[in-house]
XYZ file of C-alpha atoms in Angstrom:
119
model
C -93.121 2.946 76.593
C -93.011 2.847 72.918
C -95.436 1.201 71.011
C -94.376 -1.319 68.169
C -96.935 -2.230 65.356
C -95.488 -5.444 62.571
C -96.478 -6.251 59.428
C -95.889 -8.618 56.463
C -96.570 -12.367 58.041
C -98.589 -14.883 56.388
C -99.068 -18.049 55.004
C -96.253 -19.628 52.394
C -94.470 -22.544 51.365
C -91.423 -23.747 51.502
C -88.432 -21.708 49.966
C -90.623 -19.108 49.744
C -90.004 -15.390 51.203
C -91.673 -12.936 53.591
C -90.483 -9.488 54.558
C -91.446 -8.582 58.625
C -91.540 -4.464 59.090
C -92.019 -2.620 62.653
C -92.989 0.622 62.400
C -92.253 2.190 66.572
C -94.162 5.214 67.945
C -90.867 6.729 68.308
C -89.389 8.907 65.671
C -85.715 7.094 65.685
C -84.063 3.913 66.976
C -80.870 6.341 67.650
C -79.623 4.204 71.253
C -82.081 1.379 70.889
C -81.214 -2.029 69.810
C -84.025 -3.719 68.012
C -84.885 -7.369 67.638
C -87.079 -10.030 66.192
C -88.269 -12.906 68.416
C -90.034 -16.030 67.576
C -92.439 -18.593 69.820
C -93.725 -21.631 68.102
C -96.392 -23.784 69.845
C -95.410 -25.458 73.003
C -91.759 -23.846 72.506
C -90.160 -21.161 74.609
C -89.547 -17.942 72.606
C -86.655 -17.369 71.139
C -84.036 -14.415 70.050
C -84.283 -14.687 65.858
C -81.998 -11.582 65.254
C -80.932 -7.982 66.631
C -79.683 -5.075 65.484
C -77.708 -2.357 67.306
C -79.064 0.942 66.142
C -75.896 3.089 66.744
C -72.814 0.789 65.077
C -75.350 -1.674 63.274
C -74.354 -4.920 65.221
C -76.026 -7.592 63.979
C -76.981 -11.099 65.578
C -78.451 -14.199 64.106
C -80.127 -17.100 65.631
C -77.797 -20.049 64.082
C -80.821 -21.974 62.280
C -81.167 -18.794 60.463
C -78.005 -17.440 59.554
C -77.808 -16.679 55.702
C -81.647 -16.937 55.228
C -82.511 -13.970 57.076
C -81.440 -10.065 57.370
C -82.563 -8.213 59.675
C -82.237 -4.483 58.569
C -83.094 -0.320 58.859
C -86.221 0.604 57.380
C -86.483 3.495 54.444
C -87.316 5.471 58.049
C -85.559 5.759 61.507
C -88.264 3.928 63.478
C -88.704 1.146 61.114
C -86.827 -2.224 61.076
C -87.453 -5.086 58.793
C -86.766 -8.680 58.579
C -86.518 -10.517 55.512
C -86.587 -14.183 55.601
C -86.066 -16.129 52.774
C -85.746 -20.111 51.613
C -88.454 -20.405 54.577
C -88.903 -23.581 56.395
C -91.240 -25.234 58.063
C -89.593 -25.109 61.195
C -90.016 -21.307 60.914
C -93.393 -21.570 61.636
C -94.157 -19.502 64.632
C -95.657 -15.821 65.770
C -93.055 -13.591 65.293
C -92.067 -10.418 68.028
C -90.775 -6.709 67.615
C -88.758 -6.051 70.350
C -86.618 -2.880 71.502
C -84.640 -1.686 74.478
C -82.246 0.986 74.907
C -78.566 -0.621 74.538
C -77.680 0.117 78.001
C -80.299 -2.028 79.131
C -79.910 -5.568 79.600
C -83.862 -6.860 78.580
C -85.978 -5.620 75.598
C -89.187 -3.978 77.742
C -91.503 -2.841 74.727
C -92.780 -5.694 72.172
C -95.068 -5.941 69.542
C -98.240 -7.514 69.733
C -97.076 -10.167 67.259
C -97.641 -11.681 63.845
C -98.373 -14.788 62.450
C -95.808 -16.710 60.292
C -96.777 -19.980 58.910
C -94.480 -21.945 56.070
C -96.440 -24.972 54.863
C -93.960 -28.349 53.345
């Protein structure tokens, strides 16, 4: 199991910018895709963005496309999303995620941060 651990959420407004890290308990993402998640209030979750370790393949949620990048950290167990001209419909907890590539569901998440873009 590895252990994922985010930072960077908060409270801004709109058009405003936050950066999202996850630091894993791992020492590299070599053979992992990684991937940020989202679940506002009385929503289902939802699949934000991913990142194919090995090849960087990226994929973006279309409501987000061209506002955020999801993105390596300085480190090989760190991944970042930056998110900027937030809305308000952004507003939700956002999710680490990882699974090895092979594998078809992500089985280790964060514990989750708070994002919350006021209008």
């Amino acid at each position: 199991q590895v252990q994922l651990d985010e930072s960077g959420g908060g409270l801004v407004q709109a058009g405003e910018s936050l950066r999202l890290s996850c630091v894993a308990s791992i020492r590299t993402f070599t053979g992992y895709t990684m991937a940020w998640f989202r679940q506002a209030p009385g929503k289902d979750r939802e699949l934000v963005a991913s990142l194919r370790w090995n090849g960087g393949i990226a994929y973006y949620l279309d409501s987000v496309k061209g506002r955020f990048t999801i993105s390596r950290g300085n480190a090989q167990n760190t991944v970042s999303l930056q998110m900027n001209s937030l809305k308000p419909e952004d507003t939700a907890v956002y999710f680490c995620a990882a699974r090895l590539t092979a594998r078809a569901e992500y089985d280790n998440w964060g514990q989750g941060i708070q994002v919350t873009v006021s209008s």
